[in-house]
mmCIF file of C-alpha atoms in Angstrom:
data_model
loop_
_atom_site.group_PDB
_atom_site.id
_atom_site.type_symbol
_atom_site.label_atom_id
_atom_site.label_comp_id
_atom_site.label_asym_id
_atom_site.label_seq_id
_atom_site.Cartn_x
_atom_site.Cartn_y
_atom_site.Cartn_z
ATOM 1 C CA UNK A 22 -22.865 0.135 10.944
ATOM 2 C CA UNK A 23 -22.179 -1.039 14.496
ATOM 3 C CA UNK A 24 -20.064 -4.031 15.485
ATOM 4 C CA UNK A 25 -23.112 -6.269 15.902
ATOM 5 C CA UNK A 26 -23.921 -5.889 12.225
ATOM 6 C CA UNK A 27 -20.418 -6.190 10.779
ATOM 7 C CA UNK A 28 -20.186 -8.533 7.820
ATOM 8 C CA UNK A 29 -17.293 -9.274 5.507
ATOM 9 C CA UNK A 30 -15.792 -6.357 3.648
ATOM 10 C CA UNK A 31 -13.110 -3.710 3.441
ATOM 11 C CA UNK A 32 -12.590 -0.659 5.612
ATOM 12 C CA UNK A 33 -10.604 2.182 4.042
ATOM 13 C CA UNK A 34 -8.764 3.915 6.867
ATOM 14 C CA UNK A 35 -7.011 7.289 6.893
ATOM 15 C CA UNK A 36 -4.154 6.160 9.156
ATOM 16 C CA UNK A 37 -3.027 8.773 11.674
ATOM 17 C CA UNK A 38 0.609 9.716 12.184
ATOM 18 C CA UNK A 39 2.334 7.830 14.972
ATOM 19 C CA UNK A 40 0.243 4.673 14.603
ATOM 20 C CA UNK A 41 1.620 1.445 13.183
ATOM 21 C CA UNK A 42 -0.505 -0.489 10.719
ATOM 22 C CA UNK A 43 -0.743 -3.206 13.376
ATOM 23 C CA UNK A 44 -2.125 -0.635 15.840
ATOM 24 C CA UNK A 45 -4.895 0.181 13.353
ATOM 25 C CA UNK A 46 -5.744 -3.512 12.904
ATOM 26 C CA UNK A 47 -5.965 -3.911 16.680
ATOM 27 C CA UNK A 48 -8.302 -0.936 16.975
ATOM 28 C CA UNK A 49 -10.577 -2.248 14.214
ATOM 29 C CA UNK A 50 -10.698 -5.709 15.786
ATOM 30 C CA UNK A 51 -12.263 -4.087 18.826
ATOM 31 C CA UNK A 52 -14.628 -1.923 16.780
ATOM 32 C CA UNK A 53 -15.729 -4.796 14.520
ATOM 33 C CA UNK A 54 -15.902 -7.398 17.260
ATOM 34 C CA UNK A 55 -13.862 -9.971 15.312
ATOM 35 C CA UNK A 56 -10.304 -11.250 15.369
ATOM 36 C CA UNK A 57 -10.348 -11.837 11.611
ATOM 37 C CA UNK A 58 -8.880 -8.494 10.530
ATOM 38 C CA UNK A 59 -5.822 -7.738 8.384
ATOM 39 C CA UNK A 60 -4.337 -4.981 6.251
ATOM 40 C CA UNK A 61 -3.069 -4.739 2.668
ATOM 41 C CA UNK A 62 0.351 -3.123 2.804
ATOM 42 C CA UNK A 63 2.157 -1.559 5.750
ATOM 43 C CA UNK A 64 2.423 2.185 6.274
ATOM 44 C CA UNK A 65 5.307 3.443 8.430
ATOM 45 C CA UNK A 66 4.302 5.088 11.731
ATOM 46 C CA UNK A 67 5.432 8.474 10.377
ATOM 47 C CA UNK A 68 3.184 8.129 7.324
ATOM 48 C CA UNK A 69 -0.516 8.910 7.093
ATOM 49 C CA UNK A 70 -3.226 8.071 4.595
ATOM 50 C CA UNK A 71 -4.920 5.152 2.910
ATOM 51 C CA UNK A 72 -4.676 1.791 4.673
ATOM 52 C CA UNK A 73 -6.964 -0.921 3.301
ATOM 53 C CA UNK A 74 -8.218 -3.224 6.052
ATOM 54 C CA UNK A 75 -10.104 -6.488 5.490
ATOM 55 C CA UNK A 76 -12.762 -7.892 7.810
ATOM 56 C CA UNK A 77 -13.744 -11.589 8.014
ATOM 57 C CA UNK A 78 -13.979 -13.197 4.541
ATOM 58 C CA UNK A 79 -12.516 -10.110 2.878
ATOM 59 C CA UNK A 80 -9.139 -10.764 4.507
ATOM 60 C CA UNK A 81 -8.685 -13.314 1.708
ATOM 61 C CA UNK A 82 -8.697 -10.463 -0.828
ATOM 62 C CA UNK A 83 -5.793 -8.647 0.828
ATOM 63 C CA UNK A 84 -3.107 -10.658 -0.986
ATOM 64 C CA UNK A 85 -4.449 -9.355 -4.285
ATOM 65 C CA UNK A 86 -4.704 -5.746 -3.058
ATOM 66 C CA UNK A 87 -1.103 -5.612 -1.812
ATOM 67 C CA UNK A 88 0.162 -5.812 -5.393
ATOM 68 C CA UNK A 89 -1.865 -2.866 -6.705
ATOM 69 C CA UNK A 90 -0.355 0.511 -7.602
ATOM 70 C CA UNK A 91 -0.019 3.214 -4.943
ATOM 71 C CA UNK A 92 0.049 7.023 -4.924
ATOM 72 C CA UNK A 93 1.913 9.116 -2.366
ATOM 73 C CA UNK A 94 2.338 12.796 -1.508
ATOM 74 C CA UNK A 95 5.742 13.393 0.051
ATOM 75 C CA UNK A 96 8.291 16.000 1.060
ATOM 76 C CA UNK A 97 11.966 15.186 0.493
ATOM 77 C CA UNK A 98 14.649 17.132 2.367
ATOM 78 C CA UNK A 99 17.965 17.490 0.550
ATOM 79 C CA UNK A 100 21.115 18.130 2.568
ATOM 80 C CA UNK A 101 20.624 15.572 5.335
ATOM 81 C CA UNK A 102 20.839 11.776 5.447
ATOM 82 C CA UNK A 103 19.256 9.802 8.282
ATOM 83 C CA UNK A 104 19.577 6.268 9.597
ATOM 84 C CA UNK A 105 16.011 5.410 8.548
ATOM 85 C CA UNK A 106 15.861 7.570 5.371
ATOM 86 C CA UNK A 107 13.032 9.514 7.037
ATOM 87 C CA UNK A 108 12.577 12.102 9.780
ATOM 88 C CA UNK A 109 12.275 9.481 12.524
ATOM 89 C CA UNK A 110 15.925 8.455 12.280
ATOM 90 C CA UNK A 111 18.977 10.248 13.591
ATOM 91 C CA UNK A 112 20.859 12.453 11.145
ATOM 92 C CA UNK A 113 23.952 10.580 9.957
ATOM 93 C CA UNK A 114 25.367 13.172 7.547
ATOM 94 C CA UNK A 115 24.807 16.822 6.595
ATOM 95 C CA UNK A 116 25.913 18.565 3.418
ATOM 96 C CA UNK A 117 24.980 22.128 2.482
ATOM 97 C CA UNK A 118 22.565 21.885 -0.451
ATOM 98 C CA UNK A 119 22.492 25.605 -1.274
ATOM 99 C CA UNK A 120 24.297 25.135 -4.593
ATOM 100 C CA UNK A 121 21.890 22.469 -5.871
ATOM 101 C CA UNK A 122 19.759 24.042 -8.605
ATOM 102 C CA UNK A 123 16.122 23.409 -9.414
ATOM 103 C CA UNK A 124 17.191 22.102 -12.832
ATOM 104 C CA UNK A 125 19.542 19.558 -11.238
ATOM 105 C CA UNK A 126 16.784 18.380 -8.911
ATOM 106 C CA UNK A 127 14.358 17.960 -11.812
ATOM 107 C CA UNK A 128 16.928 16.015 -13.835
ATOM 108 C CA UNK A 129 17.665 13.692 -10.908
ATOM 109 C CA UNK A 130 13.943 13.099 -10.364
ATOM 110 C CA UNK A 131 13.556 12.240 -14.047
ATOM 111 C CA UNK A 132 16.352 9.677 -13.758
ATOM 112 C CA UNK A 133 14.423 7.970 -10.939
ATOM 113 C CA UNK A 134 11.224 7.742 -13.010
ATOM 114 C CA UNK A 135 10.152 4.684 -14.985
ATOM 115 C CA UNK A 136 11.361 1.102 -14.573
ATOM 116 C CA UNK A 137 14.266 1.315 -12.132
ATOM 117 C CA UNK A 138 16.351 -0.895 -9.864
ATOM 118 C CA UNK A 139 15.856 0.153 -6.237
ATOM 119 C CA UNK A 140 17.718 -0.952 -3.118
ATOM 120 C CA UNK A 141 15.097 -1.001 -0.329
ATOM 121 C CA UNK A 142 15.689 1.046 2.797
ATOM 122 C CA UNK A 143 17.824 -0.956 5.216
ATOM 123 C CA UNK A 144 15.350 -0.055 7.959
ATOM 124 C CA UNK A 145 12.536 -2.036 6.350
ATOM 125 C CA UNK A 146 10.527 -5.145 7.202
ATOM 126 C CA UNK A 147 12.360 -7.283 4.621
ATOM 127 C CA UNK A 148 13.737 -10.452 6.208
ATOM 128 C CA UNK A 149 17.460 -11.231 6.023
ATOM 129 C CA UNK A 150 18.266 -14.769 7.171
ATOM 130 C CA UNK A 151 15.000 -14.865 9.078
ATOM 131 C CA UNK A 152 15.512 -11.517 10.830
ATOM 132 C CA UNK A 153 13.782 -8.257 9.943
ATOM 133 C CA UNK A 154 16.213 -5.857 8.316
ATOM 134 C CA UNK A 155 15.218 -2.969 10.598
ATOM 135 C CA UNK A 156 15.842 -5.068 13.713
ATOM 136 C CA UNK A 157 19.349 -5.937 12.564
ATOM 137 C CA UNK A 158 20.190 -2.303 11.719
ATOM 138 C CA UNK A 159 18.838 -0.956 15.001
ATOM 139 C CA UNK A 160 20.890 -3.566 16.858
ATOM 140 C CA UNK A 161 24.011 -2.108 15.239
ATOM 141 C CA UNK A 162 24.394 -4.615 12.424
ATOM 142 C CA UNK A 163 24.936 -3.951 8.729
ATOM 143 C CA UNK A 164 22.480 -4.960 6.029
ATOM 144 C CA UNK A 165 23.137 -5.065 2.307
ATOM 145 C CA UNK A 166 19.844 -5.615 0.541
ATOM 146 C CA UNK A 167 19.878 -6.446 -3.167
ATOM 147 C CA UNK A 168 18.309 -4.077 -5.682
ATOM 148 C CA UNK A 169 14.897 -5.048 -7.017
ATOM 149 C CA UNK A 170 12.924 -3.877 -10.044
ATOM 150 C CA UNK A 171 10.163 -1.342 -9.339
ATOM 151 C CA UNK A 172 8.166 1.037 -11.496
ATOM 152 C CA UNK A 173 7.796 4.738 -10.717
ATOM 153 C CA UNK A 174 5.225 5.787 -13.293
ATOM 154 C CA UNK A 175 4.955 9.351 -11.974
ATOM 155 C CA UNK A 176 7.446 11.403 -9.959
ATOM 156 C CA UNK A 177 6.092 14.927 -10.138
ATOM 157 C CA UNK A 178 7.602 17.962 -8.408
ATOM 158 C CA UNK A 179 5.128 20.523 -7.041
ATOM 159 C CA UNK A 180 7.431 22.856 -5.130
ATOM 160 C CA UNK A 181 11.122 23.367 -4.373
ATOM 161 C CA UNK A 182 12.099 25.695 -1.542
ATOM 162 C CA UNK A 183 15.022 26.617 0.686
ATOM 163 C CA UNK A 184 15.071 25.855 4.408
ATOM 164 C CA UNK A 185 17.444 26.530 7.311
ATOM 165 C CA UNK A 186 18.871 29.674 5.772
ATOM 166 C CA UNK A 187 19.174 28.035 2.368
ATOM 167 C CA UNK A 188 21.354 25.165 3.585
ATOM 168 C CA UNK A 189 18.610 22.628 2.894
ATOM 169 C CA UNK A 190 16.235 22.160 -0.049
ATOM 170 C CA UNK A 191 12.726 20.769 0.479
ATOM 171 C CA UNK A 192 10.964 19.168 -2.487
ATOM 172 C CA UNK A 193 7.219 18.430 -2.499
ATOM 173 C CA UNK A 194 6.345 15.547 -4.837
ATOM 174 C CA UNK A 195 3.628 13.135 -5.942
ATOM 175 C CA UNK A 196 4.667 9.557 -6.711
ATOM 176 C CA UNK A 197 2.666 6.856 -8.515
ATOM 177 C CA UNK A 198 4.456 3.531 -8.164
ATOM 178 C CA UNK A 199 4.275 -0.230 -8.216
ATOM 179 C CA UNK A 200 3.964 -2.390 -5.155
ATOM 180 C CA UNK A 201 7.276 -2.797 -3.352
ATOM 181 C CA UNK A 202 8.535 0.733 -4.065
ATOM 182 C CA UNK A 203 10.016 2.510 -1.047
ATOM 183 C CA UNK A 204 9.433 6.268 -1.084
ATOM 184 C CA UNK A 205 12.106 6.612 1.597
ATOM 185 C CA UNK A 206 14.529 4.959 -0.799
ATOM 186 C CA UNK A 207 13.560 7.439 -3.538
ATOM 187 C CA UNK A 208 14.357 10.286 -1.153
ATOM 188 C CA UNK A 209 17.693 8.683 -0.243
ATOM 189 C CA UNK A 210 18.603 8.030 -3.869
ATOM 190 C CA UNK A 211 17.630 11.538 -4.968
ATOM 191 C CA UNK A 212 19.937 12.999 -2.323
ATOM 192 C CA UNK A 213 22.723 10.593 -3.271
ATOM 193 C CA UNK A 214 22.432 11.468 -6.966
ATOM 194 C CA UNK A 215 22.756 15.160 -6.100
ATOM 195 C CA UNK A 216 25.692 14.555 -3.760
ATOM 196 C CA UNK A 217 24.025 16.053 -0.680
ATOM 197 C CA UNK A 218 22.007 13.225 0.872
ATOM 198 C CA UNK A 219 18.264 13.191 1.421
ATOM 199 C CA UNK A 220 15.418 11.858 3.505
ATOM 200 C CA UNK A 221 11.637 12.051 3.823
ATOM 201 C CA UNK A 222 10.090 14.589 6.162
ATOM 202 C CA UNK A 223 6.463 13.729 5.389
ATOM 203 C CA UNK A 224 4.587 10.954 3.609
ATOM 204 C CA UNK A 225 0.889 10.526 2.875
ATOM 205 C CA UNK A 226 -0.556 7.657 0.863
ATOM 206 C CA UNK A 227 -3.475 8.973 -1.138
ATOM 207 C CA UNK A 228 -4.411 5.937 -3.228
ATOM 208 C CA UNK A 229 -4.236 2.125 -3.125
ATOM 209 C CA UNK A 230 -5.572 0.602 -6.332
ATOM 210 C CA UNK A 231 -9.104 1.958 -6.822
ATOM 211 C CA UNK A 232 -9.363 3.325 -3.266
ATOM 212 C CA UNK A 233 -8.507 6.991 -2.740
ATOM 213 C CA UNK A 234 -8.241 9.262 0.269
ATOM 214 C CA UNK A 235 -11.823 10.461 -0.314
ATOM 215 C CA UNK A 236 -12.963 6.887 0.392
ATOM 216 C CA UNK A 237 -11.085 6.789 3.700
ATOM 217 C CA UNK A 238 -12.353 7.451 7.216
ATOM 218 C CA UNK A 239 -10.403 8.415 10.319
ATOM 219 C CA UNK A 240 -10.394 6.112 13.328
ATOM 220 C CA UNK A 241 -12.528 8.656 15.168
ATOM 221 C CA UNK A 242 -15.117 8.590 12.385
ATOM 222 C CA UNK A 243 -15.069 4.792 12.295
ATOM 223 C CA UNK A 244 -15.671 4.625 16.045
ATOM 224 C CA UNK A 245 -18.979 6.403 15.422
ATOM 225 C CA UNK A 246 -19.856 4.787 12.089
ATOM 226 C CA UNK A 247 -17.956 1.661 11.047
ATOM 227 C CA UNK A 248 -18.182 2.096 7.282
ATOM 228 C CA UNK A 249 -17.605 -1.291 5.640
ATOM 229 C CA UNK A 250 -17.451 -1.780 1.890
ATOM 230 C CA UNK A 251 -19.301 -5.080 1.560
ATOM 231 C CA UNK A 252 -17.387 -8.017 0.095
ATOM 232 C CA UNK A 253 -19.452 -8.159 -3.107
ATOM 233 C CA UNK A 254 -19.016 -4.430 -3.774
ATOM 234 C CA UNK A 255 -15.300 -4.610 -2.979
ATOM 235 C CA UNK A 256 -14.778 -7.436 -5.473
ATOM 236 C CA UNK A 257 -16.519 -5.474 -8.232
ATOM 237 C CA UNK A 258 -14.345 -2.400 -7.564
ATOM 238 C CA UNK A 259 -11.105 -4.358 -7.439
ATOM 239 C CA UNK A 260 -11.377 -6.807 -10.334
ATOM 240 C CA UNK A 261 -12.890 -7.358 -13.774
ATOM 241 C CA UNK A 262 -16.180 -9.244 -13.431
ATOM 242 C CA UNK A 263 -17.356 -12.579 -14.847
ATOM 243 C CA UNK A 264 -21.104 -13.055 -14.399
ATOM 244 C CA UNK A 265 -21.849 -16.728 -13.800
ATOM 245 C CA UNK A 266 -24.867 -18.837 -14.578
ATOM 246 C CA UNK A 267 -26.366 -20.753 -11.658
ATOM 247 C CA UNK A 268 -24.720 -23.942 -12.954
ATOM 248 C CA UNK A 269 -21.304 -22.256 -13.230
ATOM 249 C CA UNK A 270 -21.652 -20.839 -9.735
ATOM 250 C CA UNK A 271 -22.434 -24.312 -8.423
ATOM 251 C CA UNK A 272 -19.435 -25.821 -10.236
ATOM 252 C CA UNK A 273 -17.079 -23.119 -8.992
ATOM 253 C CA UNK A 274 -18.289 -23.377 -5.397
ATOM 254 C CA UNK A 275 -17.297 -27.050 -5.493
ATOM 255 C CA UNK A 276 -13.863 -26.339 -6.949
ATOM 256 C CA UNK A 277 -14.650 -27.440 -10.496
ATOM 257 C CA UNK A 278 -13.189 -25.515 -13.443
ATOM 258 C CA UNK A 279 -15.457 -23.585 -15.776
ATOM 259 C CA UNK A 280 -14.881 -22.106 -19.238
ATOM 260 C CA UNK A 281 -12.233 -19.402 -19.516
ATOM 261 C CA UNK A 282 -13.178 -15.810 -18.705
ATOM 262 C CA UNK A 283 -11.485 -14.420 -21.807
ATOM 263 C CA UNK A 284 -10.051 -11.558 -19.757
ATOM 264 C CA UNK A 285 -7.266 -10.007 -21.890
ATOM 265 C CA UNK A 286 -5.362 -8.629 -18.892
ATOM 266 C CA UNK A 287 -3.350 -10.731 -16.444
ATOM 267 C CA UNK A 288 -4.691 -11.025 -12.937
ATOM 268 C CA UNK A 289 -7.767 -12.236 -11.079
ATOM 269 C CA UNK A 290 -11.379 -11.930 -12.242
ATOM 270 C CA UNK A 291 -14.259 -11.710 -9.764
ATOM 271 C CA UNK A 292 -16.834 -14.448 -10.374
ATOM 272 C CA UNK A 293 -20.344 -13.218 -9.484
ATOM 273 C CA UNK A 294 -23.391 -15.452 -9.151
ATOM 274 C CA UNK A 295 -26.811 -14.513 -10.625
ATOM 275 C CA UNK A 296 -27.742 -12.765 -7.341
ATOM 276 C CA UNK A 297 -24.662 -10.539 -7.483
ATOM 277 C CA UNK A 298 -22.669 -12.309 -4.779
ATOM 278 C CA UNK A 299 -18.981 -13.007 -5.293
ATOM 279 C CA UNK A 300 -18.307 -16.747 -5.475
ATOM 280 C CA UNK A 301 -14.540 -16.473 -5.840
ATOM 281 C CA UNK A 302 -11.643 -15.221 -7.915
ATOM 282 C CA UNK A 303 -10.717 -16.807 -11.247
ATOM 283 C CA UNK A 304 -7.651 -17.010 -13.434
ATOM 284 C CA UNK A 305 -7.607 -18.365 -16.978
ATOM 285 C CA UNK A 306 -5.558 -21.482 -17.657
ATOM 286 C CA UNK A 307 -5.870 -22.208 -21.365
ATOM 287 C CA UNK A 308 -9.507 -22.847 -22.252
ATOM 288 C CA UNK A 309 -10.604 -23.143 -18.614
ATOM 289 C CA UNK A 310 -10.857 -20.793 -15.657
ATOM 290 C CA UNK A 311 -9.215 -21.964 -12.448
ATOM 291 C CA UNK A 312 -10.375 -20.794 -9.013
ATOM 292 C CA UNK A 313 -7.714 -18.829 -7.130
ATOM 293 C CA UNK A 314 -10.007 -18.745 -4.128
ATOM 294 C CA UNK A 315 -13.613 -19.699 -3.394
ATOM 295 C CA UNK A 316 -15.738 -18.106 -0.702
ATOM 296 C CA UNK A 317 -17.691 -20.625 1.349
ATOM 297 C CA UNK A 318 -21.395 -19.743 1.215
ATOM 298 C CA UNK A 319 -23.442 -19.110 4.319
ATOM 299 C CA UNK A 320 -20.813 -18.846 7.041
ATOM 300 C CA UNK A 321 -19.991 -15.144 7.131
ATOM 301 C CA UNK A 322 -16.582 -15.606 8.757
ATOM 302 C CA UNK A 323 -15.429 -18.489 6.547
#
């Protein structure tokens, strides 16, 4: 699909190392020929992997994608702490980790699995009194962010090995987690629990909600073939579906409530008209379904 044919939809990008998420958005604006481009959840420049990008109308879905579960492949280095909790920051402390056993590492990982309270990395995009936390830290200030509840549903160790003559331990892991979980903070907290410090040396996001790394394309591939998951198909993949009658579709398109979807799970439901086009997203309110958003018909960029 070339830029002259681009409609509304999602592009699943395999973000390269060294690029910010904003860099990727800028590149896709040029490829798609539209300014209406956004992403669903920042990846650090050091990280690679799945970045979900919305084009035109589909940018309105991004809010609902940000909150989906994520999967990461990561390597945690024990024995060194850094300013940024990853390999991009300067080393702030070193402790020989040779005496840390595999059993101790596994026990500490288990303690960081499940519903936990996590203090985000101080070098994060969280705002403190209107200023980004990372900006304040890099300017020499101190930031004390409050802990927040997150869920780490899977924290699986694949390999533990010795580095730098045994002074350091590297741990390869897979993490399934809720939105808002910082993998850098998991690395930091694992090192803290073991008394030797820790940081991330690599991070790759392999899944965002229903979209996996096999669905993703590199920027080079997208320059040759701009693969866009059309808005209607994206809605069906992301949400439970409510098939509407023509009358219900008309009511919803004008902001009127319709009968409840009956969806037993919390969260949005995609409302599809008889032709298979998404009209909007619904949420049950008692016996009625309320529109969370409605897509204007006809105008592709609306």
